[in-house]
Each structure stands twice: as C-alpha cells, then as structure tokens.
Amino acid sequence: MADEAQQDEKKRKSLEEREQMTELERIRHSCAHILATAILRLWPDAQFAYGPPVENGFYYDVELQHRISPEDFERIEEEMRKEVKANNKFEKITVTREQAIADAKSGRLGGLTERVGESVFKLDLLDQIPEDEAISYFQNGEFIDLCAGPHVMRTGNVKAFKLTHVASAYYKGDETRPQLQRIYGTAFKNKTQLEEFLKAKEEAKERDHRRVGRQQELFAIDDQVGQGLVLWMPKGATVRQALQDFISEELAKQGYDQVFTPHIGKLGLYRTSGHFPYYRESQFPPIIENEALEKMAAEGCSCSEIANRLNEGQIDGFLLKPMNCPMHIRIYAQRPRSYRELPVRLAEFGTVYRWEQSGELGGMTRVRGFTQDDAHLFVTPEQVGPEVMGCLDLVKTVLTTLGMNDYRVRVSLRDPASDKYVGDPANWDKAEAALRDAVQKLGVPYDEVEGEAAFYGPKIDFLVKDVIGREWQLGTVQVDYNLPERFDLHYIGSDNQSHRPVMIHRAPFGSMERFVGVLIEHFNGNFPLWLAPEQVRVMTLNADQELVAYGTAILNQLKAAGVRSSGDFSSNDIKGKVLHAEQEKVHTMLVIGGREMESGSVAIRLHGKGRQGVKPREEAVSELLEAIARRKL
C-alpha cells in the first residue's frame, strides 16, 4: 500500500487550495474528523497524524496498539452515527504557536479534550507550519484537532458515509518514519449517491484484472519468478499479440521502422541520458563486471564505496534498461543523417525494468518489467508540429478502435521554479508551445498541469474513462530538445550545415502489461471478437459421425482463414457445452444439429447475449471474417 500512501500524500492540499474545497470535499474532510472522534471513543490511546479528503473519499492516519480490521468498521461507524446525530458544530479556534505547542504536549490536539499524553505527530506538524502562518484548531463535541479547515457547519451535515478499507502508510510517506494505520472511507451528499458509488466499487471488484486474469488464465505472477514480473499465459499472449499486430499495421501506414534493442546496456549510456544516477532509486542495481568486482573486493572496498564509485563514474557497469530512448538514439547516431531522411521514426516493443517497492506493485498495472509500444521520432524543428499531430492521431485511432471514446488530455509542463528540469528554457518554451498547438487542433477537452513534465521535456497524456467511469492514464506523447543535445545528435540541413534534431517520444498503449490490465477490466474479460483469445467454438448436438464430419469441416475452414477456433464434438449435453463455453468467455458459438447439417447452416450464439438465429454456413463465416478484419466491437 506504499504507492497508495505516496499518491495520497501528494493530494494533501495547501492552505490556499483548502479554501477552494468543493462542498463534497468539505463533507469528506469533516467526515474524517468524525471518524477520528469515533476511534478515540473506542481506543483512547490513538495518536492521529492527519486526515485529508482525497479522490473518492478521505482517510485518517492513526498510531494505535489495536490493529484495526474491516471487522471493526461497524463498531466505528456506529460511533460515527452517534456523532452525526449529536449535530455538533465544527468550531474554528485560532491560537498562538506557543499555545498550540503546549496543547500538543498535553495531548489535547488530535484527541479528546480530557485526554493526556504528548501528541507527537501534532508537534511535528506544527514545526512544518511557517512562522507567519496562522494556527487553528477545529473542534466538534469533545474532539479537537490541529486543522486549517474548511468544514461543513455541523456534524449533522454529514449524512452518508462508509468506511472502505484499511492500509499501512508510513508517516509522511517516509519509510524511515513510523508506520501508521490508514483508515479509508467515503462520504457523499446523500445515501443515493453513496449507494451508486458502492455499487460501482463492487462492480470494479468483480472486474479486477487480477481476478479475471486468474479465472481466464490470461497471465500469472509467480513468487518463484519474482513479484512484479508478468508471465503471459497462452490466452493472454494471444490478446497481447493481437494488439501488437494492430499497432504494427498502423505504424507501417505512418512510415515507422521496427528495431530491436538489448535488455541491458552500459551505465555510461544512461549517465549521458541523465537516467543514472539521478533516478537510481527507481532502477535495478547496476551490474558490475566480475573482474572489476573481484579487484575492488581484494582492495577491501565497502559496498558504500563501490556505490560511490559507480555514481561518480569511476567504474563502469551495466544496467537493466529503464528506458528504450538512449538505445534508439544510438541507432540514429550510427551514421551521418541528412534533412532529406527526416523524420526518422524508430519503433520497438521494448521491455524495460524499473525497481518498484513491493508494496507499490499491483497485478499488471504496476510491475517491475514491462513492454512499451515505444517509438522515437527524430525530426527537424519545422516537423515537430505535424509529427506530434500524427502521434496524437495514432493514440486516437487506438482508443476509437477499442471503443474507449470518453477521454481527456493532460498537458504536463515544467515548473519554472524547479531545478529538476534540464536544458535551455528557450527550447522548453518551443516544446510546450508545440504541444499546446497540437492538443488544441485535436479538439478534445484538455488541461495544463505545471511540474508534471519529464525531466527532459513536456508531455501529453491521455486520461481514459472505462465503462464504469474510472480514469486511467494510457497513451503519452513527449517533445524533447534535451536528449539530442546530451547525445550531440546532428543532421545536415539544406544549407549544408550541421543542425540539431528534435526528439518525439510516443507510446499509444504506454505499456502492454498496464494496457491489457485496463482492457481486462474495461471489457470484464469479454473481449471483442478480434481480440478474444478464442474467437469461435463449433459445437455439435451429439457425437453422430456425419454431424462431427460437418462440424470438423466448418472448424477447418475457420482455422484455414486464421480464426482462433476450437471444436466440441463430444457426446456431452449441448447445454453443458454452451455453459462451458460461456464460462471460458468464448466470443461466438456455432451450434449444429441435424437440421443445420441438412440445410448447410449454423445456429449462432454470442457470449452473454444468447441465440442470434440461424444463418447459411458461408454467410456466417464471411461475417465473422469481416468483423475480425475490421476489428468491430
């Protein structure tokens, strides 16, 4: 749950942002205080950190001897309902810093008014408040806490709430600090909205790609292989290959060249790109050559000294590649380039490796090894705008083909006050202007976010809603003036002079693992015909020899046309055959009996939709082939 904790930590609001809280956020923030009130009544030794509203709810971090579990939720909610019924006022109290410190030392803050014992987290939080900033409490009934607000007027205004889950979270997201219990809940303006949310949450649980993937044998994560490393099983590999074939066709239309690069590269390559050592926390440890390692061991080097030598470049090594772009750069740089060749578009389904903490891993959507549908375009400055548009159109084609038409775009820009971004500010201005212009031409809703750009350039992310309204970040496009500078890339222009190309990074799927995980949940494992692991199953009513021969002829026809198909010609009851195919989510079932054989036809069933009537054999097969070729939904 560490990732969840870190994400929520980022969502904590500044004082200025707090004042802009929506009515729903105020309800949820107030409900967090009601939760704390209830917990203290049940376990008076509780020590609280903070309890902000977050997306879809709220949480409160608490240090407590008792280990809270979902079995405790009903008791806690009962105490919360008592506080709501009491309709206590949320009263703001402004105090001096000296008074606040004294109250924290007495245990008054983050506790019941009569409680004693130092509030260690409140003392720490007080240290973080600037000297010129006012300090305030909020009190409801006997509960009082250090808080800037805002809240609803009274506890009775919180009418619909539910505790959802409990997780572990390090204080302030720092694993060197105490590990707290984080109790999550949600609250809405009324019970109808709460019930709708809980229903959607239950549906999301049913669609969880980890559950569906296990049931349908799409993928596995095995402890003996390693957490965060996906094993694509035959059915899942079929879905992945269908997606790769689809995008490869689109790339061929746009003039991309396919390349392949190693899974490992020299550290010096990633020093030049800037990925090492600055992002070493998110990378697997470097691999040092045996001879160099033995020599340093003989010299008595400690692990920290070896690490320092690696970071400072005194010794070289290898790195499981965290990014494909440096290797694509080296392909571009293999020979001199002319402006007549540009744009050079290099594409690869390249597997990369990132070190994620074990608590941050989650099925296929957060892994340690993943394959990107990656491409890098090397273009002239004049080509940036049209090529970015081409990349955005490609992402639109992918999403439209999959029926994921509810999306918006986020333009991630640099924070001018931050020093984490590399390169000439003038180049950043040009890159950001190019992305703004392209996204405006795209004609979809978008917003701009400062401080979310990659260290080498701004980017566009597609935020896609699935069928139950959850938002996922999928395709991405980035403009980069900096890596060509760092690698000293050139092309000869029409003036016969040397010029610097611009790089565009793009990945319509993002990563195959994450994208397929999202698709599993979006379709609930019921993939459209062109993606379905098993597209068609031919079934006979019985094991009659002539009937089996007719079914086998249809099956062979389908297989010869490249349809992923199988036959069930056993003597089992047809209801059992259909039920078995439904459980395996076979897209289309062709059922044949004596009448169908005599008339040269098939009875058609679709998964989850039942009977679709009877059609002549050739017409049915022709329609199947057309639907697959056109990738119909």
Short mmCIF file of N, CA and C in Angstrom, two decimals, residues 494-601:
data_model
loop_
_atom_site.label_atom_id
_atom_site.label_comp_id
_atom_site.label_asym_id
_atom_site.label_seq_id
_atom_site.Cartn_x
_atom_site.Cartn_y
_atom_site.Cartn_z
N SER A 494 19.50 21.66 -45.39
CA SER A 494 19.51 22.07 -46.79
C SER A 494 20.58 23.13 -47.06
N ASP A 495 21.06 23.79 -46.00
CA ASP A 495 22.13 24.79 -46.14
C ASP A 495 23.51 24.15 -46.05
N ASN A 496 23.51 22.81 -46.01
CA ASN A 496 24.76 22.05 -45.92
C ASN A 496 25.49 22.26 -44.59
N GLN A 497 24.76 22.75 -43.57
CA GLN A 497 25.31 22.95 -42.24
C GLN A 497 24.75 21.90 -41.28
N SER A 498 25.45 21.74 -40.15
CA SER A 498 25.02 20.78 -39.14
C SER A 498 23.93 21.38 -38.26
N HIS A 499 22.87 20.61 -38.03
CA HIS A 499 21.75 21.07 -37.20
C HIS A 499 21.40 19.99 -36.18
N ARG A 500 20.69 20.43 -35.11
CA ARG A 500 20.30 19.52 -34.04
C ARG A 500 18.86 19.04 -34.28
N PRO A 501 18.61 17.72 -34.31
CA PRO A 501 17.22 17.27 -34.44
C PRO A 501 16.46 17.43 -33.12
N VAL A 502 15.16 17.34 -33.20
CA VAL A 502 14.29 17.30 -32.03
C VAL A 502 13.76 15.87 -31.92
N MET A 503 13.61 15.38 -30.70
CA MET A 503 13.06 14.04 -30.48
C MET A 503 11.61 14.11 -30.03
N ILE A 504 10.82 13.19 -30.52
CA ILE A 504 9.46 12.99 -30.01
C ILE A 504 9.38 11.56 -29.48
N HIS A 505 8.97 11.44 -28.23
CA HIS A 505 8.75 10.12 -27.62
C HIS A 505 7.24 9.86 -27.66
N ARG A 506 6.84 8.67 -28.05
CA ARG A 506 5.41 8.38 -28.01
C ARG A 506 5.15 6.90 -27.76
N ALA A 507 4.07 6.61 -27.03
CA ALA A 507 3.66 5.23 -26.73
C ALA A 507 2.14 5.22 -26.60
N PRO A 508 1.42 4.84 -27.68
CA PRO A 508 -0.05 4.84 -27.61
C PRO A 508 -0.63 3.95 -26.52
N PHE A 509 -0.05 2.76 -26.32
CA PHE A 509 -0.53 1.87 -25.26
C PHE A 509 0.10 2.23 -23.91
N GLY A 510 1.27 2.81 -23.91
CA GLY A 510 2.02 3.02 -22.68
C GLY A 510 2.86 1.79 -22.40
N SER A 511 2.29 0.83 -21.68
CA SER A 511 2.94 -0.47 -21.52
C SER A 511 1.91 -1.54 -21.83
N MET A 512 2.36 -2.62 -22.44
CA MET A 512 1.43 -3.69 -22.81
C MET A 512 0.78 -4.29 -21.57
N GLU A 513 1.56 -4.41 -20.49
CA GLU A 513 1.03 -5.00 -19.26
C GLU A 513 -0.11 -4.14 -18.70
N ARG A 514 0.18 -2.87 -18.52
CA ARG A 514 -0.84 -1.99 -17.95
C ARG A 514 -2.05 -1.88 -18.87
N PHE A 515 -1.79 -1.75 -20.18
CA PHE A 515 -2.89 -1.56 -21.12
C PHE A 515 -3.80 -2.79 -21.14
N VAL A 516 -3.22 -3.98 -21.17
CA VAL A 516 -4.04 -5.19 -21.17
C VAL A 516 -4.78 -5.32 -19.83
N GLY A 517 -4.12 -4.97 -18.73
CA GLY A 517 -4.80 -4.99 -17.44
C GLY A 517 -6.03 -4.10 -17.44
N VAL A 518 -5.89 -2.90 -18.02
CA VAL A 518 -7.02 -1.97 -18.11
C VAL A 518 -8.11 -2.55 -19.02
N LEU A 519 -7.69 -3.14 -20.15
CA LEU A 519 -8.67 -3.72 -21.07
C LEU A 519 -9.44 -4.88 -20.44
N ILE A 520 -8.74 -5.70 -19.66
CA ILE A 520 -9.42 -6.81 -18.97
C ILE A 520 -10.56 -6.27 -18.11
N GLU A 521 -10.29 -5.17 -17.38
CA GLU A 521 -11.30 -4.60 -16.51
C GLU A 521 -12.37 -3.88 -17.32
N HIS A 522 -11.96 -3.17 -18.39
CA HIS A 522 -12.91 -2.44 -19.23
C HIS A 522 -13.93 -3.38 -19.85
N PHE A 523 -13.45 -4.50 -20.39
CA PHE A 523 -14.33 -5.48 -21.03
C PHE A 523 -14.79 -6.58 -20.08
N ASN A 524 -14.28 -6.57 -18.84
CA ASN A 524 -14.56 -7.63 -17.87
C ASN A 524 -14.20 -9.00 -18.44
N GLY A 525 -13.14 -9.04 -19.23
CA GLY A 525 -12.70 -10.29 -19.84
C GLY A 525 -13.48 -10.70 -21.07
N ASN A 526 -14.56 -9.94 -21.40
CA ASN A 526 -15.38 -10.26 -22.57
C ASN A 526 -14.85 -9.46 -23.77
N PHE A 527 -13.72 -9.87 -24.29
CA PHE A 527 -13.07 -9.11 -25.35
C PHE A 527 -13.90 -9.13 -26.63
N PRO A 528 -13.79 -8.05 -27.44
CA PRO A 528 -14.44 -8.09 -28.75
C PRO A 528 -13.85 -9.21 -29.60
N LEU A 529 -14.57 -9.57 -30.65
CA LEU A 529 -14.21 -10.74 -31.44
C LEU A 529 -12.76 -10.73 -31.90
N TRP A 530 -12.27 -9.58 -32.37
CA TRP A 530 -10.91 -9.55 -32.94
C TRP A 530 -9.84 -9.74 -31.88
N LEU A 531 -10.17 -9.48 -30.61
CA LEU A 531 -9.19 -9.62 -29.52
C LEU A 531 -9.37 -10.91 -28.73
N ALA A 532 -10.53 -11.54 -28.83
CA ALA A 532 -10.85 -12.69 -27.98
C ALA A 532 -9.81 -13.81 -28.13
N PRO A 533 -9.32 -14.36 -27.02
CA PRO A 533 -8.36 -15.47 -27.12
C PRO A 533 -8.91 -16.63 -27.93
N GLU A 534 -10.17 -16.99 -27.68
CA GLU A 534 -10.85 -17.99 -28.52
C GLU A 534 -12.03 -17.29 -29.17
N GLN A 535 -11.94 -17.13 -30.47
CA GLN A 535 -12.96 -16.35 -31.17
C GLN A 535 -14.22 -17.15 -31.44
N VAL A 536 -14.06 -18.40 -31.85
CA VAL A 536 -15.22 -19.22 -32.24
C VAL A 536 -15.04 -20.65 -31.71
N ARG A 537 -16.14 -21.24 -31.23
CA ARG A 537 -16.15 -22.65 -30.90
C ARG A 537 -17.32 -23.30 -31.66
N VAL A 538 -17.01 -24.37 -32.39
CA VAL A 538 -18.02 -25.12 -33.13
C VAL A 538 -18.50 -26.27 -32.26
N MET A 539 -19.83 -26.43 -32.11
CA MET A 539 -20.38 -27.47 -31.23
C MET A 539 -21.41 -28.29 -31.98
N THR A 540 -21.40 -29.57 -31.73
CA THR A 540 -22.44 -30.44 -32.29
C THR A 540 -23.39 -30.86 -31.18
N LEU A 541 -24.66 -31.11 -31.58
CA LEU A 541 -25.65 -31.53 -30.59
C LEU A 541 -25.31 -32.89 -30.00
N ASN A 542 -24.62 -33.71 -30.78
CA ASN A 542 -24.23 -35.03 -30.29
C ASN A 542 -22.98 -35.49 -31.05
N ALA A 543 -22.58 -36.72 -30.83
CA ALA A 543 -21.35 -37.23 -31.44
C ALA A 543 -21.62 -38.06 -32.69
N ASP A 544 -22.78 -37.82 -33.34
CA ASP A 544 -23.08 -38.52 -34.58
C ASP A 544 -21.96 -38.31 -35.59
N GLN A 545 -21.57 -39.37 -36.28
CA GLN A 545 -20.40 -39.34 -37.16
C GLN A 545 -20.54 -38.29 -38.28
N GLU A 546 -21.72 -38.24 -38.92
CA GLU A 546 -21.91 -37.28 -40.00
C GLU A 546 -21.91 -35.86 -39.47
N LEU A 547 -22.52 -35.67 -38.30
CA LEU A 547 -22.56 -34.33 -37.68
C LEU A 547 -21.16 -33.86 -37.32
N VAL A 548 -20.37 -34.78 -36.78
CA VAL A 548 -18.99 -34.45 -36.42
C VAL A 548 -18.20 -34.08 -37.67
N ALA A 549 -18.43 -34.81 -38.76
CA ALA A 549 -17.73 -34.51 -40.01
C ALA A 549 -18.09 -33.11 -40.51
N TYR A 550 -19.38 -32.73 -40.41
CA TYR A 550 -19.82 -31.40 -40.83
C TYR A 550 -19.18 -30.32 -39.94
N GLY A 551 -19.19 -30.58 -38.62
CA GLY A 551 -18.57 -29.63 -37.69
C GLY A 551 -17.08 -29.48 -37.92
N THR A 552 -16.41 -30.61 -38.21
CA THR A 552 -14.97 -30.58 -38.46
C THR A 552 -14.65 -29.77 -39.72
N ALA A 553 -15.50 -29.90 -40.75
CA ALA A 553 -15.29 -29.15 -41.99
C ALA A 553 -15.39 -27.64 -41.72
N ILE A 554 -16.36 -27.23 -40.90
CA ILE A 554 -16.51 -25.80 -40.55
C ILE A 554 -15.30 -25.33 -39.75
N LEU A 555 -14.88 -26.16 -38.80
CA LEU A 555 -13.73 -25.80 -37.96
C LEU A 555 -12.47 -25.64 -38.82
N ASN A 556 -12.25 -26.57 -39.74
CA ASN A 556 -11.08 -26.48 -40.61
C ASN A 556 -11.13 -25.23 -41.48
N GLN A 557 -12.34 -24.88 -41.94
CA GLN A 557 -12.50 -23.67 -42.74
C GLN A 557 -12.11 -22.42 -41.94
N LEU A 558 -12.55 -22.39 -40.70
CA LEU A 558 -12.22 -21.25 -39.82
C LEU A 558 -10.72 -21.18 -39.55
N LYS A 559 -10.13 -22.31 -39.22
CA LYS A 559 -8.70 -22.33 -38.92
C LYS A 559 -7.88 -21.92 -40.14
N ALA A 560 -8.30 -22.39 -41.33
CA ALA A 560 -7.58 -22.03 -42.54
C ALA A 560 -7.63 -20.53 -42.81
N ALA A 561 -8.70 -19.89 -42.33
CA ALA A 561 -8.85 -18.44 -42.52
C ALA A 561 -8.18 -17.65 -41.39
N GLY A 562 -7.52 -18.36 -40.46
CA GLY A 562 -6.81 -17.69 -39.37
C GLY A 562 -7.66 -17.36 -38.17
N VAL A 563 -8.85 -17.93 -38.08
CA VAL A 563 -9.73 -17.67 -36.92
C VAL A 563 -9.29 -18.56 -35.76
N ARG A 564 -9.17 -17.97 -34.59
CA ARG A 564 -8.81 -18.74 -33.39
C ARG A 564 -10.05 -19.52 -32.95
N SER A 565 -10.04 -20.81 -33.21
CA SER A 565 -11.27 -21.58 -33.04
C SER A 565 -10.98 -22.99 -32.52
N SER A 566 -12.02 -23.62 -31.99
CA SER A 566 -11.90 -24.99 -31.50
C SER A 566 -13.24 -25.69 -31.73
N GLY A 567 -13.26 -27.00 -31.53
CA GLY A 567 -14.49 -27.75 -31.70
C GLY A 567 -14.81 -28.59 -30.49
N ASP A 568 -16.08 -28.70 -30.18
CA ASP A 568 -16.54 -29.59 -29.11
C ASP A 568 -17.55 -30.54 -29.73
N PHE A 569 -17.05 -31.71 -30.14
CA PHE A 569 -17.87 -32.69 -30.85
C PHE A 569 -18.16 -33.90 -29.97
N SER A 570 -18.09 -33.71 -28.67
CA SER A 570 -18.28 -34.81 -27.72
C SER A 570 -19.76 -35.17 -27.63
N SER A 571 -20.03 -36.24 -26.88
CA SER A 571 -21.41 -36.68 -26.68
C SER A 571 -22.08 -35.98 -25.49
N ASN A 572 -21.38 -35.02 -24.90
CA ASN A 572 -21.94 -34.30 -23.75
C ASN A 572 -23.19 -33.53 -24.16
N ASP A 573 -24.04 -33.25 -23.16
CA ASP A 573 -25.27 -32.49 -23.39
C ASP A 573 -24.92 -31.11 -23.93
N ILE A 574 -25.68 -30.61 -24.90
CA ILE A 574 -25.38 -29.32 -25.53
C ILE A 574 -25.46 -28.17 -24.52
N LYS A 575 -26.36 -28.28 -23.53
CA LYS A 575 -26.44 -27.22 -22.52
C LYS A 575 -25.14 -27.12 -21.74
N GLY A 576 -24.55 -28.29 -21.44
CA GLY A 576 -23.28 -28.28 -20.74
C GLY A 576 -22.16 -27.70 -21.59
N LYS A 577 -22.18 -28.01 -22.90
CA LYS A 577 -21.17 -27.46 -23.81
C LYS A 577 -21.26 -25.94 -23.87
N VAL A 578 -22.49 -25.44 -23.98
CA VAL A 578 -22.69 -23.99 -24.05
C VAL A 578 -22.25 -23.34 -22.74
N LEU A 579 -22.63 -23.94 -21.61
CA LEU A 579 -22.25 -23.39 -20.31
C LEU A 579 -20.73 -23.33 -20.18
N HIS A 580 -20.06 -24.38 -20.62
CA HIS A 580 -18.60 -24.42 -20.55
C HIS A 580 -17.99 -23.31 -21.40
N ALA A 581 -18.51 -23.10 -22.60
CA ALA A 581 -18.01 -22.04 -23.48
C ALA A 581 -18.28 -20.67 -22.88
N GLU A 582 -19.44 -20.50 -22.26
CA GLU A 582 -19.78 -19.22 -21.61
C GLU A 582 -18.79 -18.94 -20.48
N GLN A 583 -18.48 -19.95 -19.69
CA GLN A 583 -17.56 -19.76 -18.56
C GLN A 583 -16.16 -19.38 -19.05
N GLU A 584 -15.78 -19.91 -20.21
CA GLU A 584 -14.47 -19.59 -20.78
C GLU A 584 -14.49 -18.32 -21.64
N LYS A 585 -15.68 -17.69 -21.73
CA LYS A 585 -15.88 -16.43 -22.46
C LYS A 585 -15.46 -16.54 -23.92
N VAL A 586 -15.83 -17.68 -24.52
CA VAL A 586 -15.66 -17.83 -25.96
C VAL A 586 -16.61 -16.84 -26.63
N HIS A 587 -16.12 -16.05 -27.57
CA HIS A 587 -16.94 -14.97 -28.12
C HIS A 587 -18.16 -15.48 -28.89
N THR A 588 -17.94 -16.38 -29.88
CA THR A 588 -19.02 -16.85 -30.75
C THR A 588 -19.09 -18.37 -30.72
N MET A 589 -20.31 -18.91 -30.62
CA MET A 589 -20.53 -20.36 -30.65
C MET A 589 -21.37 -20.69 -31.88
N LEU A 590 -20.88 -21.61 -32.66
CA LEU A 590 -21.64 -22.10 -33.81
C LEU A 590 -22.16 -23.49 -33.46
N VAL A 591 -23.47 -23.59 -33.28
CA VAL A 591 -24.10 -24.83 -32.83
C VAL A 591 -24.75 -25.51 -34.04
N ILE A 592 -24.46 -26.80 -34.22
CA ILE A 592 -25.01 -27.51 -35.37
C ILE A 592 -25.67 -28.81 -34.94
N GLY A 593 -26.86 -29.00 -35.50
CA GLY A 593 -27.57 -30.26 -35.33
C GLY A 593 -27.95 -30.82 -36.69
N GLY A 594 -28.87 -31.78 -36.69
CA GLY A 594 -29.27 -32.40 -37.94
C GLY A 594 -29.84 -31.41 -38.94
N ARG A 595 -30.71 -30.50 -38.48
CA ARG A 595 -31.34 -29.54 -39.39
C ARG A 595 -30.31 -28.60 -40.00
N GLU A 596 -29.37 -28.13 -39.17
CA GLU A 596 -28.32 -27.24 -39.69
C GLU A 596 -27.46 -27.97 -40.71
N MET A 597 -27.14 -29.24 -40.44
CA MET A 597 -26.31 -30.01 -41.38
C MET A 597 -27.02 -30.18 -42.71
N GLU A 598 -28.31 -30.51 -42.67
CA GLU A 598 -29.08 -30.74 -43.90
C GLU A 598 -29.20 -29.46 -44.72
N SER A 599 -29.34 -28.30 -44.05
CA SER A 599 -29.53 -27.03 -44.77
C SER A 599 -28.23 -26.30 -45.03
N GLY A 600 -27.10 -26.86 -44.56
CA GLY A 600 -25.81 -26.18 -44.75
C GLY A 600 -25.72 -24.87 -43.99
N SER A 601 -26.25 -24.88 -42.78
CA SER A 601 -26.30 -23.65 -41.97
C SER A 601 -25.69 -23.88 -40.59
#
